[in-house]
Short mmCIF file of C-alpha atoms in Angstrom, two decimals:
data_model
loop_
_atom_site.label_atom_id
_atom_site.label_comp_id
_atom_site.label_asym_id
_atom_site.label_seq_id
_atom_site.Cartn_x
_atom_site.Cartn_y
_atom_site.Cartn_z
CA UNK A 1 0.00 0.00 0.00
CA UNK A 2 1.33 3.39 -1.20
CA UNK A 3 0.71 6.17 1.72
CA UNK A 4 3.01 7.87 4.48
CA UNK A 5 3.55 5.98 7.95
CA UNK A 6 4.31 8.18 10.92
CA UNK A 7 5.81 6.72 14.55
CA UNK A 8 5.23 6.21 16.79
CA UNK A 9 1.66 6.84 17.18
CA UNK A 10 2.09 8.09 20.78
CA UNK A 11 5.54 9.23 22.46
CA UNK A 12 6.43 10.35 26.24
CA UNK A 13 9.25 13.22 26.75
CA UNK A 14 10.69 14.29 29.52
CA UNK A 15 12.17 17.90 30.82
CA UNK A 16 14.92 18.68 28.72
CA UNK A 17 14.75 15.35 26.55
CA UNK A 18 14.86 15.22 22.38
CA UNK A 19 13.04 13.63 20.91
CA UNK A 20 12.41 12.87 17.03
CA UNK A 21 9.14 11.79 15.19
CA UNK A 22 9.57 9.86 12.32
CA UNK A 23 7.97 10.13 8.78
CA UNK A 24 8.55 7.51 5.42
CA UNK A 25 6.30 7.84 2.56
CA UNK A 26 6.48 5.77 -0.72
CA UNK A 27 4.65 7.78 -2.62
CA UNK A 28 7.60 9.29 -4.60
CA UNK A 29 6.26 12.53 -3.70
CA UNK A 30 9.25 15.31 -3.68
CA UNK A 31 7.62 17.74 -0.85
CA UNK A 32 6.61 17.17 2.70
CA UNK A 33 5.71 19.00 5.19
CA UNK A 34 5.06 18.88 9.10
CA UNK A 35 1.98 20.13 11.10
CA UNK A 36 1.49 20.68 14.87
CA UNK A 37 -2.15 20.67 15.44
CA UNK A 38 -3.23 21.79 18.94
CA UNK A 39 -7.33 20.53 20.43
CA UNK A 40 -10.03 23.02 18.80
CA UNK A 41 -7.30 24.62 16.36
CA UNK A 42 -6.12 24.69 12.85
CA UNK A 43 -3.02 23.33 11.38
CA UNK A 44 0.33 25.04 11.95
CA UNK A 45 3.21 24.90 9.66
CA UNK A 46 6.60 23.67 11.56
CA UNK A 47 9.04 22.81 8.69
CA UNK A 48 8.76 21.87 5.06
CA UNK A 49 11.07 20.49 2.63
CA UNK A 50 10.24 20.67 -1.41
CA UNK A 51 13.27 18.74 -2.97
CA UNK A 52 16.11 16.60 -1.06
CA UNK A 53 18.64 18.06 0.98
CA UNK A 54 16.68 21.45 1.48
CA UNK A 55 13.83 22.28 3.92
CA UNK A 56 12.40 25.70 5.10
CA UNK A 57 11.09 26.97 8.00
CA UNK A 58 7.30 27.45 8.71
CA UNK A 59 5.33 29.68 10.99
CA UNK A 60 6.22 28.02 14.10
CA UNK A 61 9.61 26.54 13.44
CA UNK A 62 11.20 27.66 16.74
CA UNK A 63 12.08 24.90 19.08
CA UNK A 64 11.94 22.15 16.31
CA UNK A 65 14.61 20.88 13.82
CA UNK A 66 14.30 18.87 10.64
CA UNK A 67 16.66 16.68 8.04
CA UNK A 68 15.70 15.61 4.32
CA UNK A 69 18.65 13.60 3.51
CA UNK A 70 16.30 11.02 1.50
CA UNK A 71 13.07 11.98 -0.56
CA UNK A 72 11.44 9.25 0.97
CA UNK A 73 11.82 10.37 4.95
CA UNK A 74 11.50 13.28 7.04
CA UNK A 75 11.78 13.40 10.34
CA UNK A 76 11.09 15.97 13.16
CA UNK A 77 13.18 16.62 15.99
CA UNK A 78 11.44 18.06 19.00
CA UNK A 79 14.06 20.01 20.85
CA UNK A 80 14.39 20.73 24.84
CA UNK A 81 14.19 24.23 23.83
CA UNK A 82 10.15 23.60 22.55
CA UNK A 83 8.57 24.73 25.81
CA UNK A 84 5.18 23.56 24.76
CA UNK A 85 5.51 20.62 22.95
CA UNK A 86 2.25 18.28 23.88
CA UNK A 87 0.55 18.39 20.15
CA UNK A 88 -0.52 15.98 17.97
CA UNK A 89 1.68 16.04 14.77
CA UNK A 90 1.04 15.28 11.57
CA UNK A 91 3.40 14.80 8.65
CA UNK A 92 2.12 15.14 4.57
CA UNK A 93 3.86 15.06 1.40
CA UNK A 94 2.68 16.12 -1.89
CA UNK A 95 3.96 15.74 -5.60
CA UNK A 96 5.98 18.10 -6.95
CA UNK A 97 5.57 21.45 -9.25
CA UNK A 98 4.53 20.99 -12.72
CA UNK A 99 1.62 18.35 -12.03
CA UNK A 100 -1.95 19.08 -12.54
CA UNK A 101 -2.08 16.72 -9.19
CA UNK A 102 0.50 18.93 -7.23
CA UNK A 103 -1.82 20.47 -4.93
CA UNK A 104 -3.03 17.21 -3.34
CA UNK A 105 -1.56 17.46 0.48
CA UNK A 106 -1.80 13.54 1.90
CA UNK A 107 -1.33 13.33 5.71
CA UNK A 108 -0.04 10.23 7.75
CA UNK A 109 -1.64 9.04 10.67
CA UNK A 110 -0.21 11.61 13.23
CA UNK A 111 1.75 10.85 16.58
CA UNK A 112 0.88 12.62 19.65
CA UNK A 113 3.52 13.70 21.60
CA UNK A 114 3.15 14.33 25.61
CA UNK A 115 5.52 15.68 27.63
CA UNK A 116 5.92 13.18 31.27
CA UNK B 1 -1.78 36.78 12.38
CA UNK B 2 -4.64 34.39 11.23
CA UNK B 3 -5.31 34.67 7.52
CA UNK B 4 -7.69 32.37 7.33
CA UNK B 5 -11.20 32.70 9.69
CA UNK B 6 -13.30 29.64 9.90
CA UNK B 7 -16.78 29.26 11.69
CA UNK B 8 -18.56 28.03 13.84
CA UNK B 9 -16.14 26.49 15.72
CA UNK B 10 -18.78 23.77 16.06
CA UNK B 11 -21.89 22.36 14.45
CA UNK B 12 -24.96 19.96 15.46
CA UNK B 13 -27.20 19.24 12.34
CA UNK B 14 -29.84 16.13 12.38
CA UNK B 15 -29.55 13.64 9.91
CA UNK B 16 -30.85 14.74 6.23
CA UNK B 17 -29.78 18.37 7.19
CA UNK B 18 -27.48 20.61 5.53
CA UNK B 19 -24.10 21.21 7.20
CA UNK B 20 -22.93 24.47 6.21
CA UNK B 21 -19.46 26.03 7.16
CA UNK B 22 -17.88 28.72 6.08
CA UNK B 23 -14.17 30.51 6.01
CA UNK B 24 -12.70 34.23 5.03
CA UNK B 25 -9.45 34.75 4.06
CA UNK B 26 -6.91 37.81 3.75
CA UNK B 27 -4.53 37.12 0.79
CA UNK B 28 -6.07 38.19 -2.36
CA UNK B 29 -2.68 36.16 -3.70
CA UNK B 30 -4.35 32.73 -2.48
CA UNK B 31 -5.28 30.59 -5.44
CA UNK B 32 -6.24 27.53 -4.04
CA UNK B 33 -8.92 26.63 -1.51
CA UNK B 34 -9.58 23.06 -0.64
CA UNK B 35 -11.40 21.40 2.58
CA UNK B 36 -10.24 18.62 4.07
CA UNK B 37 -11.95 15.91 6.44
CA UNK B 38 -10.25 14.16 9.88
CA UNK B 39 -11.72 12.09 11.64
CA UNK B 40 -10.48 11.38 15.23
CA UNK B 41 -7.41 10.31 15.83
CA UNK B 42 -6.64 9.96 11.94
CA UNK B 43 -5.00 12.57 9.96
CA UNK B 44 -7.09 14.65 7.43
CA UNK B 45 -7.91 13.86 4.06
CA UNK B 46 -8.63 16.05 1.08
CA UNK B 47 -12.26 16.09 0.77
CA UNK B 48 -13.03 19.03 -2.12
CA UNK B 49 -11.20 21.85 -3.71
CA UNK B 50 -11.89 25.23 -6.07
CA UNK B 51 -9.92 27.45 -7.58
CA UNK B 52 -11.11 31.08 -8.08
CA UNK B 53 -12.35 30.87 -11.59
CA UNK B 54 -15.55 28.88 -10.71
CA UNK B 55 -17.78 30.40 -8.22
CA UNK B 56 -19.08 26.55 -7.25
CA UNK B 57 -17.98 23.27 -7.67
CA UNK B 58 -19.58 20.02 -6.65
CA UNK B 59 -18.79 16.39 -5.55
CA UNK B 60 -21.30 14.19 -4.22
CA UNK B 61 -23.20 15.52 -1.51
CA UNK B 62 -20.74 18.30 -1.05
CA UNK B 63 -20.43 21.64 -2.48
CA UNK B 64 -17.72 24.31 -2.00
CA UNK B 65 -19.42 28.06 -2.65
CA UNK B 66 -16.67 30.36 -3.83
CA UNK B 67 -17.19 34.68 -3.27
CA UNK B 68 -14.54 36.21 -4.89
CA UNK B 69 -15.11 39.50 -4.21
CA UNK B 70 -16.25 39.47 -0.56
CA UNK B 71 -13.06 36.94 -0.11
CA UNK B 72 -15.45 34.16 1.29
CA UNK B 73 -15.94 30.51 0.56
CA UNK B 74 -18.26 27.68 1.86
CA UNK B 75 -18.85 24.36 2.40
CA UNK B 76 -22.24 22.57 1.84
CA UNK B 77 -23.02 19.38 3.07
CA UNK B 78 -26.10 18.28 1.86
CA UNK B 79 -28.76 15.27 3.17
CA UNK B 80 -26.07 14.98 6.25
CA UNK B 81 -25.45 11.17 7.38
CA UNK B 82 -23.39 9.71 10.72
CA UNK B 83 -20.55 8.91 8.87
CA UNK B 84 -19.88 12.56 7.77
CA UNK B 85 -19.70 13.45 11.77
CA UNK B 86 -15.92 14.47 11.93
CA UNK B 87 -13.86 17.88 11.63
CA UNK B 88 -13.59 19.68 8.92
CA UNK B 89 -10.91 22.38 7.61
CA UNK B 90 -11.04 25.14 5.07
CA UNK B 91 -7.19 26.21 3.81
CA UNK B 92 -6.07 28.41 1.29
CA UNK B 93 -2.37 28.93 -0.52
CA UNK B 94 -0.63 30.95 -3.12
CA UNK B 95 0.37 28.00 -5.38
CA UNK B 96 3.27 29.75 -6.83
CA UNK B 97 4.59 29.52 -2.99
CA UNK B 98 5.56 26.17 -2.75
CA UNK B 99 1.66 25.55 -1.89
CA UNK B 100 1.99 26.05 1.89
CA UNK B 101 -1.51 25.77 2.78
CA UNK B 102 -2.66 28.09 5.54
CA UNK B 103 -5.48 26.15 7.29
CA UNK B 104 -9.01 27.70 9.14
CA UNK B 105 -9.28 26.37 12.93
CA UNK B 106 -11.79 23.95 12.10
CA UNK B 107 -14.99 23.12 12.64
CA UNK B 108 -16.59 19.95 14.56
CA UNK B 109 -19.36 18.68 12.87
CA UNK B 110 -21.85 16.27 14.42
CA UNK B 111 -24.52 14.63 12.63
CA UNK B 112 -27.57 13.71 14.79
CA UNK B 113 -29.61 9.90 14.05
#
């Protein structure tokens, strides 16, 4: 099955801990993306990356670090210095430019991250 | 700064009804305006989308209402059922910006038996 597989699906940190969310998708897709989405509100834009080897930052980028070294994985690093970080997180990816189906965002599953 | 204004926040409609839900956005650059669909627990999925050249377009039992001008667009459910009980989210992006979709807050949708 084709899609994008985020894990884990639930993960614990503690005070001053790192910790990093993974994301794989086999869709071939070049960009992804990664969403914090907080109860009752929208999506917010942490990091996205449109070709290998090259990501930019989103609206709330502080606090969080990112790595595109394949096209098929992206994963999220949730730093000590992320004050607030108990979220659910969601990861997408989307084909490139230059497709009529380019605009398509998929999402994975999400992994919900609590702080202990 | 929220560029994108979605409401209500949350929405109780019987079964048969019409779910409506609408969003206003800022950027007169914005180009694209889909809604997506989550469900709990899940992450969303792309339910319809419009560009600005149509002022409605239709799939199923839902319709997205487009308002150029007054920078307002819609979405219609029509002859609500259970299964469409979820939250939904308008978003909107300039797709010559690397599509970066700025999304509404969302609205809860319930559909009453």
């Amino acid at each position: 099955d084709g899609g994008i597989t985020q894990s884990p699906k639930y993960l614990f940190r503690k005070e001053g801990q790192n910790v990093t969310l993974s994301c794989e998708q086999n869709l071939n897709h070049d960009a992804m993306y990664w969403y914090r989405q907080d109860p009752g509100q929208g999506l917010r834009l942490i990091y996205y990356s449109q070709i290998v080897n090259d990501f930019q930052k989103g609206d709330i980028a502080e606090g969080y670090s990112v790595s595109r070294e394949k096209k098929e994985s992206f994963p999220l690093t949730v730093t000590s210095a992320q004050k607030n970080p108990t979220a659910f997180y969601l990861c997408a990816s989307k084909y490139g430019t230059g497709s009529t189906m380019c605009e398509k965002l998929f999402f994975g599953s999400g992994t919900q991250l609590s702080v202990l | 700064q929220q560029q994108v204004k979605q409401s209500p926040q949350s929405l109780i409609v019987q079964k048969g009804g019409i779910s409506i839900i609408n969003c206003a956005y800022e950027n007169t650059a914005f180009d694209y305006f889909p809604w997506y669909q989550q469900f709990p627990g899940k992450g969303p999925a792309l339910l319809i989308a419009i560009r600005p050249d149509v002022s409605e377009k239709k799939e199923g039992r839902f319709t997205i209402s487009f308002n150029k001008s007054a920078k307002q667009f819609s979405l219609h459910i029509m002859d609500s059922q259970p299964g469409d009980s979820a939250t939904y989210f308008c978003a909107a992006s300039k797709t010559t910006a690397g599509n970066k979709l700025t999304f509404g807050g969302g609205t809860r949708v319930l559909v009453k038996p």
